[in-house]
Coordinates of C-alpha atoms in Angstrom, one line a residue:
M8 CA 95.3 102.2 130.9
S9 CA 94.7 104.1 127.3
A10 CA 92.1 107.2 127.4
K11 CA 88.6 106.6 126.6
N12 CA 87.7 107.2 122.6
R13 CA 84.5 108.4 121.8
D14 CA 83.4 109.0 118.4
E15 CA 81.5 112.2 116.2
R16 CA 78.2 110.5 118.0
N17 CA 79.7 110.7 121.6
R18 CA 79.6 106.6 121.2
W19 CA 82.2 105.0 123.0
R20 CA 85.1 103.2 121.0
N21 CA 85.9 100.5 123.3
I22 CA 86.0 97.7 121.3
T23 CA 89.7 96.3 119.5
V24 CA 89.8 95.4 116.2
G25 CA 92.8 93.6 114.7
F26 CA 94.1 92.0 111.5
R27 CA 97.5 90.4 110.1
V28 CA 98.9 92.0 107.2
S29 CA 102.1 91.4 105.0
P30 CA 105.3 93.7 105.5
E31 CA 104.2 95.0 101.7
E32 CA 100.8 95.9 102.6
S33 CA 102.0 97.2 105.6
E34 CA 104.2 99.9 104.1
Q35 CA 101.3 100.7 101.9
I36 CA 98.9 100.8 104.5
N37 CA 101.4 103.5 106.5
A38 CA 101.8 105.0 102.7
A39 CA 98.1 106.1 102.6
V40 CA 97.7 107.0 106.9
A41 CA 100.9 109.4 106.4
L42 CA 99.5 110.8 103.4
S43 CA 96.0 111.7 105.3
G44 CA 96.8 113.1 108.0
L45 CA 94.8 111.1 109.9
S46 CA 95.8 108.7 112.6
K47 CA 96.0 104.8 111.8
Q48 CA 92.6 103.8 114.0
E49 CA 90.8 106.8 112.3
Y50 CA 92.0 106.3 108.8
C51 CA 91.9 102.3 108.9
Y52 CA 87.6 102.8 111.1
R53 CA 87.1 105.8 107.9
R54 CA 88.3 103.2 105.3
C55 CA 86.3 100.0 106.6
M56 CA 83.0 101.7 106.8
K57 CA 83.6 103.3 103.3
R58 CA 83.2 106.7 104.3
D59 CA 85.6 109.3 103.0
I60 CA 88.9 110.5 103.6
V61 CA 88.9 114.2 103.1
V62 CA 92.9 115.3 103.4
Q63 CA 93.3 118.5 105.1
G64 CA 96.6 120.1 104.1
N65 CA 98.5 120.8 107.5
P66 CA 102.9 120.5 107.8
R67 CA 102.7 117.2 108.9
V68 CA 100.8 115.8 105.2
Y69 CA 103.1 118.2 103.4
K70 CA 105.9 117.0 104.7
A71 CA 104.6 113.3 104.3
L72 CA 103.9 114.1 100.2
R73 CA 107.7 115.8 100.2
N74 CA 109.2 112.6 101.6
R75 CA 106.9 110.6 98.8
L76 CA 107.5 112.1 96.2
D77 CA 111.3 112.3 96.7
A78 CA 110.8 108.5 96.8
V79 CA 108.8 108.3 93.8
Y80 CA 111.2 110.6 92.2
S81 CA 114.1 107.8 93.3
E82 CA 111.9 105.4 91.4
L83 CA 110.8 107.0 88.5
C84 CA 115.0 107.6 88.0
R85 CA 115.1 103.8 88.1
I86 CA 112.5 102.7 86.2
E87 CA 114.0 105.3 83.1
A88 CA 117.5 103.2 83.4
G89 CA 115.1 100.1 82.0
T90 CA 113.4 98.1 84.6
G91 CA 110.0 97.3 85.4
V92 CA 107.1 99.6 87.0
D93 CA 106.0 98.5 90.5
P94 CA 101.9 98.2 90.9
D95 CA 102.4 99.4 94.7
L96 CA 104.1 102.5 93.4
L97 CA 102.0 103.4 90.8
A98 CA 99.1 102.6 93.3
I99 CA 100.7 105.3 95.7
I100 CA 101.3 108.0 92.6
R101 CA 97.6 107.8 91.9
M102 CA 96.8 108.6 95.5
M103 CA 99.7 111.5 95.9
A104 CA 97.6 112.8 92.3
E105 CA 94.3 112.7 94.3
I106 CA 95.7 114.2 97.2
L107 CA 97.5 117.2 95.2
N108 CA 94.5 117.5 93.4
G109 CA 92.2 117.9 96.1
L110 CA 95.0 120.5 97.9
K111 CA 94.9 122.6 94.8
G112 CA 90.9 122.7 94.8
G113 CA 90.9 121.7 91.3
S114 CA 88.8 119.0 89.6
E115 CA 89.9 117.6 86.5

Protein backbone atom coordinates (compact mmCIF):
# COMPACT_ATOMS: atom_id res chain seq x y z
CA MET A 1 0.00 0.00 0.00
CA SER A 2 1.33 3.44 -0.86
CA ALA A 3 2.04 6.15 1.67
CA LYS A 4 -0.73 8.60 2.42
CA ASN A 5 -0.22 12.06 0.98
CA ARG A 6 -1.20 15.42 2.39
CA ASP A 7 -1.23 18.70 0.50
CA GLU A 8 0.16 22.06 1.66
CA ARG A 9 -3.01 22.66 3.70
CA ASN A 10 -2.64 19.32 5.49
CA ARG A 11 -5.58 17.74 3.62
CA TRP A 12 -5.51 14.06 2.66
CA ARG A 13 -5.01 13.34 -1.02
CA ASN A 14 -6.77 10.02 -1.18
CA ILE A 15 -8.86 10.27 -4.38
CA THR A 16 -7.39 9.05 -7.65
CA VAL A 17 -8.05 10.89 -10.91
CA GLY A 18 -7.01 9.33 -14.22
CA PHE A 19 -7.31 10.19 -17.89
CA ARG A 20 -6.22 8.84 -21.24
CA VAL A 21 -3.81 10.56 -23.61
CA SER A 22 -2.24 9.73 -26.96
CA PRO A 23 1.41 8.61 -27.13
CA GLU A 24 2.35 12.06 -28.48
CA GLU A 25 0.52 13.83 -25.66
CA SER A 26 2.15 11.53 -23.13
CA GLU A 27 5.57 12.41 -24.50
CA GLN A 28 4.77 16.11 -24.25
CA ILE A 29 3.52 15.74 -20.67
CA ASN A 30 6.60 13.73 -19.68
CA ALA A 31 8.89 16.39 -21.20
CA ALA A 32 7.10 19.16 -19.30
CA VAL A 33 7.26 17.17 -16.05
CA ALA A 34 10.99 16.51 -16.46
CA LEU A 35 11.68 20.18 -17.19
CA SER A 36 9.61 21.32 -14.20
CA GLY A 37 11.47 19.24 -11.62
CA LEU A 38 8.15 18.22 -10.05
CA SER A 39 6.60 14.79 -9.77
CA LYS A 40 4.06 13.98 -12.47
CA GLN A 41 1.28 14.04 -9.86
CA GLU A 42 2.25 17.47 -8.56
CA TYR A 43 2.76 18.88 -12.07
CA CYS A 44 -0.67 17.67 -13.29
CA TYR A 45 -2.34 18.83 -10.09
CA ARG A 46 -0.90 22.34 -10.39
CA ARG A 47 -1.76 22.61 -14.09
CA CYS A 48 -5.35 21.44 -13.52
CA MET A 49 -5.81 23.89 -10.65
CA LYS A 50 -4.28 26.73 -12.75
CA ARG A 51 -1.49 27.26 -10.25
CA ASP A 52 1.94 28.54 -11.21
CA ILE A 53 4.70 26.05 -11.92
CA VAL A 54 7.86 27.51 -10.41
CA VAL A 55 10.96 25.66 -11.57
CA GLN A 56 13.64 25.33 -8.93
CA GLY A 57 17.07 24.77 -10.45
CA ASN A 58 18.52 21.44 -9.35
CA PRO A 59 20.67 18.74 -10.98
CA ARG A 60 17.61 16.84 -12.23
CA VAL A 61 16.22 19.94 -13.98
CA TYR A 62 19.59 20.81 -15.50
CA LYS A 63 19.99 17.24 -16.80
CA ALA A 64 16.49 17.31 -18.32
CA LEU A 65 17.24 20.69 -19.93
CA ARG A 66 20.53 19.41 -21.33
CA ASN A 67 18.89 16.29 -22.77
CA ARG A 68 16.05 18.30 -24.27
CA LEU A 69 18.46 20.83 -25.75
CA ASP A 70 20.34 17.97 -27.42
CA ALA A 71 17.07 16.72 -28.92
CA VAL A 72 16.11 20.25 -30.03
CA TYR A 73 19.52 20.72 -31.64
CA SER A 74 19.08 17.48 -33.58
CA GLU A 75 15.65 18.60 -34.76
CA LEU A 76 16.97 22.03 -35.76
CA CYS A 77 19.71 20.35 -37.82
CA ARG A 78 17.02 18.22 -39.50
CA ILE A 79 14.91 21.33 -40.19
CA GLU A 80 17.90 23.11 -41.68
CA ALA A 81 18.19 20.20 -44.11
CA GLY A 82 14.83 21.26 -45.59
CA THR A 83 12.03 19.49 -43.71
CA GLY A 84 9.14 21.18 -41.86
CA VAL A 85 8.91 22.36 -38.25
CA ASP A 86 6.90 20.22 -35.83
CA PRO A 87 4.44 22.28 -33.69
CA ASP A 88 5.20 20.06 -30.66
CA LEU A 89 8.88 20.96 -31.02
CA LEU A 90 8.01 24.67 -31.01
CA ALA A 91 5.97 24.21 -27.82
CA ILE A 92 8.90 22.48 -26.09
CA ILE A 93 11.31 25.21 -27.25
CA ARG A 94 9.00 27.92 -25.85
CA MET A 95 8.72 26.10 -22.52
CA MET A 96 12.50 25.67 -22.30
CA ALA A 97 13.06 29.34 -23.13
CA GLU A 98 10.72 30.37 -20.32
CA ILE A 99 12.49 28.06 -17.87
CA LEU A 100 15.96 29.22 -18.87
CA ASN A 101 14.88 32.85 -18.71
CA GLY A 102 13.51 32.27 -15.20
CA LEU A 103 16.66 30.46 -14.06
CA LYS A 104 18.91 33.32 -15.08
CA GLY A 105 16.59 35.77 -13.32
CA GLY A 106 15.71 37.75 -16.42
CA SER A 107 12.37 39.35 -17.10
CA GLU A 108 12.69 39.91 -20.86
